[in-house]
Every structure is written in C-alpha cells, then in structure tokens.
Short mmCIF file of C-alpha atoms in Angstrom, two decimals:
data_model
loop_
_atom_site.label_atom_id
_atom_site.label_comp_id
_atom_site.label_asym_id
_atom_site.label_seq_id
_atom_site.Cartn_x
_atom_site.Cartn_y
_atom_site.Cartn_z
CA GLY X 15 0.00 0.00 0.00
CA ALA X 16 0.88 3.66 -0.17
CA VAL X 17 3.12 5.15 2.49
CA VAL X 18 2.43 8.17 4.63
CA SER X 19 5.27 9.41 6.77
CA GLN X 20 4.99 11.67 9.79
CA HIS X 21 7.83 13.56 11.35
CA PRO X 22 8.81 13.71 14.10
CA SER X 23 7.61 10.50 15.77
CA TRP X 24 7.81 12.15 19.15
CA VAL X 25 8.62 15.60 20.43
CA ILE X 26 8.96 17.25 23.80
CA CYS X 27 8.61 21.01 23.97
CA LYS X 28 8.37 23.73 26.58
CA SER X 29 5.09 25.38 27.36
CA GLY X 30 4.55 28.47 25.23
CA THR X 31 6.58 27.31 22.25
CA SER X 32 5.27 26.16 18.87
CA VAL X 33 5.73 22.74 17.34
CA LYS X 34 5.40 21.74 13.69
CA ILE X 35 4.46 18.21 12.63
CA GLU X 36 4.89 17.12 9.02
CA CYS X 37 2.83 14.59 7.11
CA ARG X 38 4.12 13.41 3.75
CA SER X 39 2.66 11.04 1.18
CA LEU X 40 5.74 9.32 -0.16
CA ASP X 41 4.53 7.58 -3.28
CA PHE X 42 1.21 9.14 -4.19
CA GLN X 43 -0.43 12.52 -4.49
CA ALA X 44 -2.81 13.29 -1.67
CA THR X 45 -5.58 15.68 -2.61
CA THR X 46 -6.99 15.44 0.89
CA MET X 47 -5.23 15.05 4.23
CA PHE X 48 -6.74 14.63 7.65
CA TRP X 49 -5.38 15.40 11.10
CA TYR X 50 -6.52 13.40 14.11
CA ARG X 51 -5.84 13.64 17.78
CA GLN X 52 -5.88 10.61 20.05
CA PHE X 53 -6.10 10.82 23.82
CA PRO X 54 -4.92 7.87 25.92
CA LYS X 55 -7.27 4.92 25.64
CA GLN X 56 -9.64 6.94 23.50
CA SER X 57 -10.67 7.07 19.89
CA LEU X 58 -9.15 9.15 17.13
CA MET X 59 -10.80 12.54 17.01
CA LEU X 60 -10.83 14.30 13.66
CA MET X 61 -9.42 17.79 14.03
CA ALA X 62 -9.46 19.08 10.48
CA THR X 63 -9.57 18.20 6.81
CA SER X 64 -7.29 19.92 4.36
CA ASN X 65 -7.30 19.99 0.60
CA GLU X 66 -4.23 20.98 -1.34
CA GLY X 67 -4.11 24.68 -2.02
CA SER X 68 -7.10 25.64 0.08
CA LYS X 69 -7.85 26.43 3.68
CA ALA X 70 -8.42 23.59 6.09
CA THR X 71 -11.89 22.76 7.36
CA TYR X 72 -11.84 22.45 11.13
CA GLU X 73 -14.16 20.34 13.23
CA GLN X 74 -16.34 22.01 15.79
CA GLY X 75 -14.45 22.86 18.93
CA VAL X 76 -11.00 22.83 17.35
CA GLU X 77 -9.22 26.18 17.57
CA LYS X 78 -8.03 27.29 14.16
CA ASP X 79 -5.52 29.74 15.55
CA LYS X 80 -4.04 27.13 17.86
CA PHE X 81 -3.73 24.32 15.36
CA LEU X 82 -2.48 25.79 12.11
CA ILE X 83 -2.73 23.48 9.12
CA ASN X 84 -1.02 24.05 5.81
CA HIS X 85 -1.39 21.80 2.78
CA ALA X 86 0.90 23.54 0.36
CA SER X 87 1.54 20.65 -1.99
CA LEU X 88 0.02 17.33 -2.98
CA THR X 89 2.54 15.46 -0.87
CA LEU X 90 2.90 17.57 2.25
CA SER X 91 0.66 18.87 5.00
CA THR X 92 1.85 20.42 8.23
CA LEU X 93 0.19 20.87 11.61
CA THR X 94 1.62 23.58 13.85
CA VAL X 95 0.60 23.62 17.48
CA THR X 96 1.08 27.23 18.51
CA SER X 97 1.83 28.39 22.04
CA ALA X 98 1.63 24.82 23.26
CA HIS X 99 0.39 24.01 26.75
CA PRO X 100 0.49 20.77 28.71
CA GLU X 101 -3.15 20.05 27.80
CA ASP X 102 -2.06 19.89 24.15
CA SER X 103 0.02 16.83 24.96
CA SER X 104 -1.43 14.04 22.87
CA PHE X 105 -0.88 11.64 19.99
CA TYR X 106 -1.44 13.29 16.60
CA ILE X 107 -2.04 11.20 13.49
CA CYS X 108 -2.42 12.24 9.88
CA SER X 109 -3.96 10.39 6.99
CA ALA X 110 -4.04 11.01 3.27
CA ARG X 111 -6.32 10.10 0.42
CA THR X 112 -6.19 10.57 -3.32
CA GLY X 113 -9.91 11.13 -3.76
CA GLN X 114 -13.33 11.07 -2.17
CA ASN X 115 -14.01 7.36 -2.19
CA THR X 116 -10.49 6.06 -1.98
CA GLU X 117 -8.75 4.38 0.90
CA ALA X 118 -7.08 6.54 3.53
CA PHE X 119 -3.47 5.81 4.47
CA PHE X 120 -2.19 6.74 7.90
CA GLY X 121 1.05 8.04 9.22
CA GLN X 122 2.71 6.47 12.24
CA GLY X 123 1.66 9.28 14.52
CA THR X 124 3.50 11.90 16.56
CA ARG X 125 3.51 11.91 20.32
CA LEU X 126 3.68 15.46 21.63
CA THR X 127 4.56 16.14 25.24
CA VAL X 128 4.44 19.71 26.47
CA VAL X 129 6.28 20.36 29.71
CA GLY M 6 -25.17 11.23 14.01
CA ASN M 7 -22.55 8.72 13.00
CA SER M 8 -20.73 6.76 15.67
CA VAL M 9 -18.89 3.52 16.31
CA THR M 10 -18.88 1.54 19.53
CA GLN M 11 -16.46 -1.28 20.11
CA MET M 12 -15.74 -3.49 23.07
CA GLU M 13 -13.38 -2.19 25.69
CA GLY M 14 -10.05 -3.82 26.13
CA PRO M 15 -7.59 -4.98 26.80
CA VAL M 16 -8.35 -8.44 25.53
CA THR M 17 -5.83 -11.05 26.59
CA LEU M 18 -5.75 -14.42 24.85
CA SER M 19 -3.45 -17.38 24.60
CA GLU M 20 -1.93 -18.26 21.27
CA GLU M 21 -4.31 -20.22 19.00
CA ALA M 22 -7.39 -18.99 20.85
CA PHE M 23 -10.46 -17.69 19.02
CA LEU M 24 -10.84 -13.93 18.82
CA THR M 25 -13.95 -11.81 18.66
CA ILE M 26 -13.93 -8.04 18.96
CA ASN M 27 -17.43 -6.59 18.88
CA CYS M 28 -18.26 -3.47 16.91
CA THR M 29 -21.61 -1.78 16.41
CA TYR M 30 -22.37 1.41 14.58
CA THR M 31 -24.91 4.17 14.12
CA ALA M 32 -25.00 5.91 10.77
CA THR M 33 -27.12 8.11 8.60
CA GLY M 34 -27.07 6.75 5.10
CA TYR M 35 -25.20 3.65 4.01
CA PRO M 36 -21.73 3.43 5.47
CA SER M 37 -18.69 1.50 4.46
CA LEU M 38 -17.17 -0.32 7.42
CA PHE M 39 -13.51 -0.86 8.22
CA TRP M 40 -11.18 -2.50 10.65
CA TYR M 41 -7.78 -0.90 11.13
CA VAL M 42 -4.86 -2.30 13.11
CA GLN M 43 -2.13 -0.35 14.86
CA TYR M 44 1.00 -2.26 15.82
CA PRO M 45 3.23 -0.79 18.54
CA GLY M 46 5.03 2.30 17.33
CA GLU M 47 3.40 2.23 13.91
CA GLY M 48 0.59 3.99 12.08
CA LEU M 49 -2.84 2.58 11.35
CA GLN M 50 -3.13 -0.03 8.63
CA LEU M 51 -6.31 -1.05 6.91
CA LEU M 52 -7.01 -4.65 7.89
CA LEU M 53 -10.26 -5.26 6.04
CA LYS M 54 -13.37 -3.54 4.83
CA ALA M 55 -16.93 -4.12 3.64
CA THR M 56 -18.94 -1.69 1.59
CA LYS M 57 -22.47 -3.10 1.69
CA ALA M 58 -24.74 -5.29 3.76
CA ASP M 59 -23.80 -8.98 3.99
CA ASP M 60 -20.33 -8.34 2.55
CA LYS M 61 -17.56 -10.18 4.33
CA GLY M 62 -14.18 -8.56 4.54
CA SER M 63 -11.18 -10.81 5.18
CA ASN M 64 -7.42 -10.51 5.45
CA LYS M 65 -4.61 -12.36 7.24
CA GLY M 66 -7.09 -14.80 8.78
CA PHE M 67 -9.32 -12.04 10.14
CA GLU M 68 -12.94 -11.76 9.03
CA ALA M 69 -15.84 -9.40 9.61
CA THR M 70 -19.34 -9.46 8.13
CA TYR M 71 -21.40 -6.32 7.54
CA ARG M 72 -24.69 -6.97 9.36
CA LYS M 73 -27.18 -4.25 8.59
CA GLU M 74 -29.98 -5.79 10.68
CA THR M 75 -27.87 -5.69 13.83
CA THR M 76 -25.71 -2.71 12.74
CA SER M 77 -22.63 -4.73 13.57
CA PHE M 78 -19.23 -5.52 12.09
CA HIS M 79 -17.58 -7.88 14.56
CA LEU M 80 -13.97 -8.89 13.97
CA GLU M 81 -13.08 -12.57 14.26
CA LYS M 82 -10.05 -14.79 13.89
CA GLY M 83 -10.00 -18.50 14.45
CA SER M 84 -6.49 -18.82 15.85
CA VAL M 85 -4.56 -15.79 17.05
CA GLN M 86 -0.79 -15.49 17.13
CA VAL M 87 1.52 -13.47 19.32
CA SER M 88 2.20 -11.26 16.32
CA ASP M 89 -1.48 -10.23 16.29
CA SER M 90 -0.94 -8.22 19.47
CA ALA M 91 -1.97 -4.69 18.54
CA VAL M 92 -4.76 -2.16 18.86
CA TYR M 93 -7.75 -2.73 16.58
CA PHE M 94 -10.04 0.09 15.47
CA CYS M 95 -13.48 -0.30 13.97
CA ALA M 96 -14.47 2.59 11.70
CA LEU M 97 -17.11 3.78 9.28
CA ARG M 98 -17.39 6.22 6.45
CA VAL M 99 -20.68 7.27 4.95
CA THR M 100 -20.81 6.81 1.17
CA GLY M 101 -19.64 9.95 -0.51
CA GLY M 102 -18.30 11.31 2.74
CA PHE M 103 -14.78 12.40 3.54
CA LYS M 104 -14.68 11.68 7.24
CA THR M 105 -13.79 8.37 8.81
CA ILE M 106 -15.37 7.85 12.22
CA PHE M 107 -13.40 5.61 14.57
CA GLY M 108 -14.28 3.51 17.56
CA ALA M 109 -12.20 3.82 20.72
CA GLY M 110 -9.91 0.95 19.81
CA THR M 111 -9.43 -2.43 21.47
CA ARG M 112 -6.01 -3.53 22.61
CA LEU M 113 -5.26 -7.23 22.08
CA PHE M 114 -2.52 -9.08 23.92
CA VAL M 115 -1.70 -12.60 22.78
CA LYS M 116 0.42 -14.73 25.12
CA ALA M 117 2.67 -17.51 23.90
#
C-alpha cells in the first residue's frame, strides 16, 4: 500500500513554544489530508480536513488559531501547534487520500509532550 | 449522528485462541465499514473492509461481516498469534463522505 510518513515521531517542547508536525505522502499525491488527535485509551478525534491549495476545514471545537494546518503541496501537510500548553500533549495522526471514495493511508503518529 | 462503539479492552488471549472483537455502529445513510490495526510504534493499517450489507471482509485470517440488521461488524479470527498483538479500530465512512469515524480501539494481547 501507499506510504504516509509523519515527522517527528515524538517531540517534547516547553510550554509556550510552537511545534510543527509534518505529514508526507511518499509515493502518491494526496488531494486530501486529515489530522486526528488521540487521547490515551480513546478514539481518534478528527481535528481538520485539508485539501491541497485551500484552507483547512476544522471540526467544531477545534481552535483554528491554535492548530495551524497548511497543505501547500500534494505530498505535504503540516500541523503547527502554537503556544503549546500541557493540555495539548497528545498523539497526533495524519492520513491522506487521493480522492473522495479512496482508501485513507495513515502516518505512524506523533507523540507530543508539552512540559 | 454517526458513531462507532467497540468493546473495551484490553483483551488477553493465549496463542491459537479464538478472537472476537465486537463493533456496532450508528449511521445516517449507508456506510462502508472498516477494521484498522495499529501495531506498537506504527501507524494505522487497513485490515479489512466491507462496503455493503452482507459483505464479508477478510485478510490475514481475520474476518468481519457487515450486518445491517444488527448494525454490527464484529472482527473474528479463528487462531490468534503473538504477532497479532496490537490495537484494533473499527471505523465507518458514509458513502460519498470524507470523514472516517473511529471507535475507541481495542487492545489485544496474545500470550505464547
């Protein structure tokens, strides 16, 4: 299957700093990418959907200014957690699809710890 | 709304035991149903899927049948192996929709 790579796999940052997470589709062009957040022992919660070249669509309750998403090319989307706080500590996972009814491929996730 | 409910874990089994992980769903419209697996330190991988009622998805010895009458998509395997230890997610996507809705995940431990 297609490969989606996330970087970094884990990151520790100080409270108040910003962290950028990258999601790359390595061998296909992803018209749509999704960002999820997973709390311990809980389900994946969709944060936002991004289409290449347009603004991301955020789910209700997700702060746009806090979680900045950029999908500048068909192979790269980035999630920037701005002014991170300990409550932002979580596991973030991206997925990518080539079209509306195609399979979604997932990255390996990024564990963010804010201290 | 659309939602997925799956049995809480962890599930601990001995090697060669029979596995069932229950999954039920609520959906508007006609969803496609999926099982994803997440091995330690890795991303989610699609394990199997079914797109319409009575379809059976199967892969690597795992099976699940789309039961519209009971709104269920239970995952089964006749004989588990230690290498099957992972977290399993049941999920749905409404036809024509972009979003995939996930269950909470069920962690499986298989002992040798």
